[in-house]
Amino acid sequence: MPAAASSRPSLIRTLHASVVREAVEAHARYLKGLPKGRRAVLQYLNLNNYELDGVDLSEADLTGSLLGGASLRGAKLTRATLYGTDLRDSDLRDADLSRCDMRGACLRGANLGGANLANCDLREGVTAVQDDEKGLRILEHSKRPGELDYAMLNGANLNGAQMSGAFARQADFTDADLSNVTLQGAKLTNALMDGANLSGANLHNAEMSHVSLRRAVMVGVDISGADLSDADLTEVLRAPPPIIYVDDQPLNEVLEAHELFCKTDGRDGKVGNLTDVDFRPLKRLKNRRLSGLSAPKGVFFGMDLEGVQLQGANLAGADLRGAKLKGADLRGARLVDAQLARADLSGAKLGPLKIAEDRIIRTDLTRAVLRGANLKGASAPRARFIEADLVRAKLDGADLTGAEMPASLAT
């Protein structure tokens, strides 16, 4: 029996590179509805170390294929079938894997930084194939399928992903969007989840000992039965109270008084001094006039601040992660040490604020965290980005004339 088993032919096939290339090209025609187009069916193929950067394989079938060490950076794999696919050590940075069937996929050591895995299925799975001797047998890769151990998912979008029972020990989920994700019974020991958004996540019975959750967002999270022994929960952001009071006055009234002060050039109202205040119960400050507001270490996580006027505001150390600041006026604002990961600053004004003849105040983003932030089309001449974290930040079309950039981006 052992001899017969060892002589059993492998299910994995090898195709000439030209055949694979032709299948990819035909798939591109299929997606566009052009003649001679056909869906790519690349099941059980040895595609290890293939270079497929930027390729569009949406809806393709890659069941059981080997893509270890493959480069798929920026690839589009929306609704693709990656059931039981071996993606160990592959480069999937910024790839679109939304709504993929990835049950049983092996992602051990894969780099998924900035990738979109929204609503994909990452639960465990097995593949049964026909066997002449046993009728059916289970296909297994050389490593256990269904694991994310050591995978890099920093900044990835996993919103609504199904990951029940997943193995993700020592995986890096820094700044990842894990909202509404199902991690029931998942093995997450020693995982890094700093700054991750776990709003509405299901972590029932998850193994999370020694997990780092610094500054993670844990609003409406089910952690019943979860093992959080020795987990780092420093500065975890939980749900705020329904109403915030500042000196016995409701927050909304304090802001109304500040806005009146701005509109009347100081004749009426009162300047708002709001240190360490959680603004989330207000949900939105869209188009509000709040110039000169003092709100250091304020919490604005995920809020709608589109078009808000915050010229000269003090927002040092504020939590603006995921905030919508499209078109906001932040000229001369103090944003030192502010948290702006995944914030939308497209079209925002971040240039100098003129306060008198020959006098200006520059927008200061020293040491600000802007990982994955959208700064497309932003106006930021002479802004200070000294020691700022701009990893994966989108800077297309931004005016950075004369800006003080981090040493890594000084050129």
XYZ file of C-alpha atoms in Angstrom:
411
model
C 0.000 0.000 0.000
C 2.687 2.593 0.883
C 4.487 1.936 -2.424
C 1.267 2.345 -4.393
C 0.483 5.584 -2.579
C 3.923 7.049 -3.300
C 3.598 6.226 -7.025
C 0.217 7.962 -7.243
C 0.449 10.760 -9.814
C 0.307 14.327 -8.515
C -2.850 16.314 -9.137
C -0.761 19.454 -9.753
C 0.016 20.133 -13.428
C 2.645 22.305 -15.079
C 1.815 24.327 -18.185
C 4.159 26.188 -20.495
C 4.338 29.911 -19.680
C 2.923 30.766 -23.115
C -0.218 28.698 -22.386
C -0.739 30.481 -19.070
C -0.200 33.856 -20.739
C -2.715 33.012 -23.455
C -5.290 31.999 -20.797
C -4.798 35.315 -18.982
C -5.181 37.287 -22.222
C -8.313 35.345 -23.193
C -9.707 36.052 -19.714
C -9.140 39.784 -20.249
C -11.212 39.563 -23.438
C -13.858 37.572 -21.555
C -14.182 40.308 -18.926
C -14.616 42.923 -21.658
C -17.089 40.815 -23.628
C -14.798 40.670 -26.655
C -14.606 37.857 -29.249
C -12.469 34.808 -28.399
C -12.738 35.586 -24.728
C -13.052 32.786 -22.205
C -12.951 32.539 -18.445
C -9.596 31.463 -17.056
C -9.772 28.040 -15.419
C -6.327 27.532 -13.899
C -7.062 24.757 -11.439
C -4.320 22.658 -9.777
C -1.463 24.350 -11.657
C 2.082 24.978 -10.536
C 2.297 28.768 -10.751
C 4.919 29.164 -8.058
C 6.964 32.382 -8.390
C 4.923 33.611 -11.379
C 4.952 37.363 -11.993
C 1.339 38.513 -12.348
C 1.474 42.097 -11.076
C -1.592 44.142 -11.971
C -3.289 41.284 -13.837
C -7.095 41.201 -13.897
C -8.254 37.698 -12.991
C -11.650 38.661 -11.602
C -13.969 35.631 -11.520
C -11.113 33.293 -12.558
C -10.888 29.786 -11.095
C -7.545 29.053 -9.414
C -8.764 26.188 -7.221
C -5.924 24.194 -5.662
C -3.167 25.947 -7.609
C 0.311 26.646 -6.255
C 1.176 30.355 -6.199
C 3.899 30.251 -3.584
C 6.238 33.234 -3.884
C 4.188 34.607 -6.795
C 3.994 38.361 -7.346
C 0.391 39.552 -7.636
C 0.877 43.115 -6.489
C -2.086 45.281 -7.450
C -3.793 42.313 -9.127
C -7.564 42.271 -9.417
C -9.063 38.989 -8.216
C -12.591 40.108 -7.360
C -14.961 37.135 -6.946
C -12.197 34.753 -8.023
C -12.153 31.175 -6.745
C -9.004 30.577 -4.696
C -10.320 27.531 -2.850
C -7.380 25.565 -1.404
C -4.877 27.754 -3.265
C -1.342 27.837 -1.876
C -0.268 31.499 -1.653
C 2.558 31.132 0.836
C 5.101 34.000 0.763
C 3.290 35.602 -2.184
C 3.214 39.369 -2.749
C -0.432 40.505 -2.766
C 0.088 44.109 -1.714
C -2.798 46.361 -2.820
C -4.494 43.424 -4.570
C -8.290 43.345 -4.806
C -9.503 40.048 -3.347
C -12.991 41.232 -2.430
C -15.687 38.539 -2.382
C -13.136 35.800 -3.156
C -13.752 32.202 -2.158
C -10.519 31.567 -0.243
C -11.651 28.685 1.922
C -8.700 26.499 2.813
C -6.236 28.881 1.139
C -2.737 28.923 2.622
C -1.466 32.498 3.120
C 1.379 31.740 5.483
C 3.933 34.554 5.219
C 2.047 36.298 2.377
C 2.234 40.086 2.129
C -1.300 41.510 1.878
C -0.480 45.068 2.919
C -3.209 47.424 1.729
C -5.101 44.596 0.009
C -8.887 44.548 -0.233
C -10.329 41.327 1.212
C -13.795 42.706 1.965
C -16.452 39.991 2.272
C -14.080 37.217 1.228
C -14.396 33.731 2.707
C -11.245 32.671 4.558
C -12.666 29.795 6.535
C -11.074 26.379 6.526
C -11.860 24.074 3.635
C -10.881 20.748 2.167
C -10.925 19.523 -1.397
C -12.113 15.977 -2.197
C -10.853 14.468 -5.478
C -11.498 11.188 -7.227
C -9.200 8.334 -6.227
C -9.093 4.968 -8.074
C -8.488 3.054 -4.833
C -10.522 4.964 -2.209
C -13.180 6.615 -4.319
C -12.456 10.023 -2.799
C -9.397 11.440 -1.104
C -8.559 14.807 0.439
C -6.125 17.041 -1.408
C -3.452 18.428 0.919
C -0.585 20.812 0.258
C 2.712 20.294 2.054
C 1.579 22.732 4.772
C -1.719 22.838 6.603
C -4.278 24.702 4.425
C -6.366 27.566 5.720
C -3.651 29.413 7.611
C -2.622 33.065 7.843
C 0.247 32.541 10.266
C 2.935 35.229 9.818
C 0.910 36.870 7.026
C 1.226 40.654 6.651
C -2.218 42.253 6.440
C -1.291 45.727 7.626
C -3.753 48.262 6.256
C -5.798 45.540 4.542
C -9.569 45.790 4.165
C -11.173 42.680 5.660
C -14.597 44.197 6.262
C -17.187 41.426 6.574
C -14.674 38.648 5.858
C -15.469 35.119 7.065
C -12.507 33.802 9.070
C -14.028 31.360 11.551
C -11.401 28.960 12.864
C -8.632 30.651 10.883
C -5.029 30.230 11.956
C -3.467 33.709 12.073
C -0.805 33.408 14.734
C 1.781 36.206 14.644
C -0.031 37.753 11.658
C 0.252 41.525 11.254
C -3.163 43.269 11.122
C -1.849 46.764 11.949
C -4.393 49.422 10.848
C -6.481 46.738 9.110
C -10.223 47.169 8.696
C -11.648 44.137 10.487
C -15.108 45.594 11.020
C -17.890 43.010 11.034
C -15.362 40.232 10.447
C -16.118 36.737 11.736
C -13.139 35.405 13.697
C -15.061 32.957 15.851
C -12.701 30.341 17.235
C -9.759 31.831 15.313
C -6.199 31.200 16.507
C -4.653 34.667 16.819
C -1.952 34.116 19.432
C 0.791 36.795 19.265
C -0.942 38.579 16.374
C -0.336 42.307 15.914
C -3.616 44.261 15.736
C -2.473 47.751 16.673
C -4.862 50.385 15.338
C -7.131 47.777 13.744
C -10.837 48.532 13.432
C -12.706 45.602 14.994
C -16.115 47.308 15.169
C -18.872 44.701 15.162
C -16.392 41.814 14.916
C -17.232 38.321 16.188
C -14.321 37.056 18.319
C -16.312 34.451 20.223
C -13.961 31.763 21.632
C -10.981 33.225 19.724
C -7.483 32.488 21.030
C -5.965 35.958 21.518
C -3.330 35.521 24.176
C -0.399 37.944 23.827
C -2.195 39.836 21.026
C -1.234 43.506 20.716
C -4.400 45.628 20.408
C -2.939 49.065 21.114
C -5.338 51.806 19.935
C -7.588 49.181 18.339
C -11.257 50.065 17.886
C -13.472 47.591 19.753
C -17.003 48.953 19.453
C -19.749 46.314 19.552
C -17.250 43.427 19.574
C -18.302 39.962 20.749
C -15.402 38.701 22.874
C -17.410 36.146 24.865
C -15.254 33.130 25.597
C -12.190 34.731 23.975
C -8.805 34.194 25.617
C -7.249 37.674 26.015
C -4.650 36.690 28.599
C -1.614 38.994 28.460
C -3.144 40.930 25.532
C -2.082 44.587 25.254
C -5.266 46.703 25.358
C -3.551 50.082 25.792
C -5.710 52.993 24.570
C -8.341 50.673 23.071
C -11.217 52.756 21.704
C -14.591 51.575 22.915
C -18.108 52.942 22.364
C -18.649 56.468 23.720
C -21.604 57.491 25.903
C -24.632 58.739 23.938
C -24.139 62.330 25.165
C -20.867 64.087 26.020
C -20.823 66.910 28.577
C -18.112 69.571 28.892
C -18.276 71.469 32.181
C -21.892 70.335 32.621
C -22.800 71.636 29.167
C -23.719 69.309 26.260
C -20.954 69.076 23.658
C -23.221 70.167 20.817
C -24.023 73.413 22.668
C -20.318 74.095 23.305
C -19.621 73.724 19.578
C -22.575 75.938 18.664
C -21.155 78.661 20.906
C -17.744 78.299 19.245
C -19.293 78.444 15.788
C -21.193 81.605 16.760
C -17.901 83.106 17.960
C -16.396 82.401 14.515
C -19.366 83.784 12.573
C -19.568 87.023 14.582
C -15.794 87.644 14.685
C -15.797 87.193 18.453
C -18.720 89.472 19.298
C -20.903 86.580 20.476
C -20.375 83.001 21.538
C -17.311 81.520 23.189
C -14.105 79.816 22.067
C -14.193 76.062 22.604
C -11.384 74.498 24.640
C -12.049 70.776 24.460
C -9.075 68.664 25.509
C -9.510 64.863 25.493
C -13.113 65.076 24.273
C -14.819 62.287 22.301
C -16.754 63.899 19.434
C -18.166 60.634 18.019
C -21.694 61.012 19.496
C -22.146 63.971 17.094
C -21.450 61.630 14.133
C -20.729 64.482 11.691
C -19.332 67.998 11.601
C -19.697 68.392 7.857
C -19.190 71.976 6.624
C -19.160 73.349 10.199
C -17.247 76.565 10.849
C -14.887 75.718 13.708
C -11.789 77.818 13.013
C -9.373 78.036 15.927
C -10.995 75.156 17.824
C -8.762 73.758 20.561
C -9.325 70.008 20.715
C -5.977 68.306 21.454
C -6.296 64.521 21.844
C -9.882 64.724 20.643
C -11.517 61.611 19.207
C -13.018 62.031 15.723
C -12.653 58.410 14.612
C -14.636 57.648 11.426
C -16.578 60.931 11.554
C -17.837 62.923 8.564
C -15.914 66.223 8.574
C -16.148 66.921 4.863
C -15.653 70.616 4.117
C -15.202 71.527 7.801
C -13.351 74.761 8.530
C -10.617 74.128 11.088
C -8.104 76.812 10.167
C -5.610 77.327 12.992
C -7.201 74.555 15.073
C -5.221 72.672 17.703
C -5.705 68.972 16.955
C -2.414 67.719 18.352
C -2.627 64.022 19.180
C -6.212 63.814 17.905
C -7.657 60.526 16.667
C -8.862 61.207 13.116
C -8.450 57.670 11.788
C -10.828 56.911 8.947
C -12.324 60.410 9.185
C -13.813 61.976 6.075
C -11.950 65.286 5.665
C -12.500 65.727 1.946
C -12.137 69.397 1.045
C -11.587 70.374 4.690
C -9.789 73.650 5.433
C -6.936 72.795 7.792
C -4.619 75.679 6.944
C -2.382 76.464 9.885
C -3.805 73.590 11.934
C -1.627 71.896 14.541
C -1.778 68.151 13.862
C 1.407 67.078 15.630
C 1.208 63.378 16.617
C -2.320 63.153 15.154
C -3.631 59.753 14.074
C -4.877 60.026 10.468
C -4.524 56.458 9.184
C -6.973 55.769 6.321
C -8.386 59.311 6.586
C -9.782 60.913 3.414
C -7.963 64.231 2.955
C -8.526 64.456 -0.781
C -8.719 68.066 -1.886
C -8.052 69.290 1.665
C -6.313 72.622 2.296
C -3.141 72.069 4.305
C -1.159 75.105 3.226
C -0.058 78.126 5.327
C -2.607 80.366 7.038
C -1.976 84.097 6.703
C -2.620 85.852 10.027
C -1.133 89.283 9.303
C 1.027 91.116 6.819
C 4.133 88.981 6.297
C 3.002 86.504 8.977
C 1.771 82.962 8.430
C 1.170 79.774 10.400
C 2.116 76.558 8.644
C 0.100 73.364 8.976
C 2.123 71.108 11.254
C 1.845 67.334 10.754
C 5.083 66.461 12.544
C 5.048 62.779 13.584
C 1.463 62.436 12.332
C 0.425 58.925 11.306
C -0.998 59.054 7.768
C -0.692 55.373 6.827
C -3.042 54.623 3.946
C -4.495 58.154 4.032
C -5.911 59.674 0.834
C -4.209 63.005 0.052
C -5.041 63.058 -3.657
C -5.325 66.619 -4.891
C -4.626 68.068 -1.457
C -3.039 71.518 -1.271
C -0.154 71.267 1.187
C 2.554 73.766 0.167
C 5.094 74.380 2.944
C 3.302 71.930 5.269
C 5.419 70.159 7.875
C 5.512 66.365 7.560
C 8.663 65.885 9.626
C 8.880 62.248 10.840
C 5.321 61.661 9.592
C 4.325 58.113 8.640
C 3.159 58.209 5.014
C 3.329 54.480 4.254
C 0.746 53.618 1.541
C -0.536 57.219 1.587
C -2.000 58.340 -1.758
C -0.254 61.545 -2.831
C -1.315 61.718 -6.498
C -1.832 65.309 -7.573
C -1.027 66.726 -4.125
C 0.744 70.099 -4.027
C 3.738 69.555 -1.750
C 5.755 72.529 -2.942
C 8.249 73.481 -0.259
C 6.797 70.965 2.199
C 9.100 69.489 4.852
C 8.886 65.795 4.117
C 10.127 62.760 6.095
C 13.696 61.783 5.308
C 12.437 58.686 3.416
C 10.415 60.913 1.051
C 12.628 63.986 0.994
C 13.365 63.539 -2.710
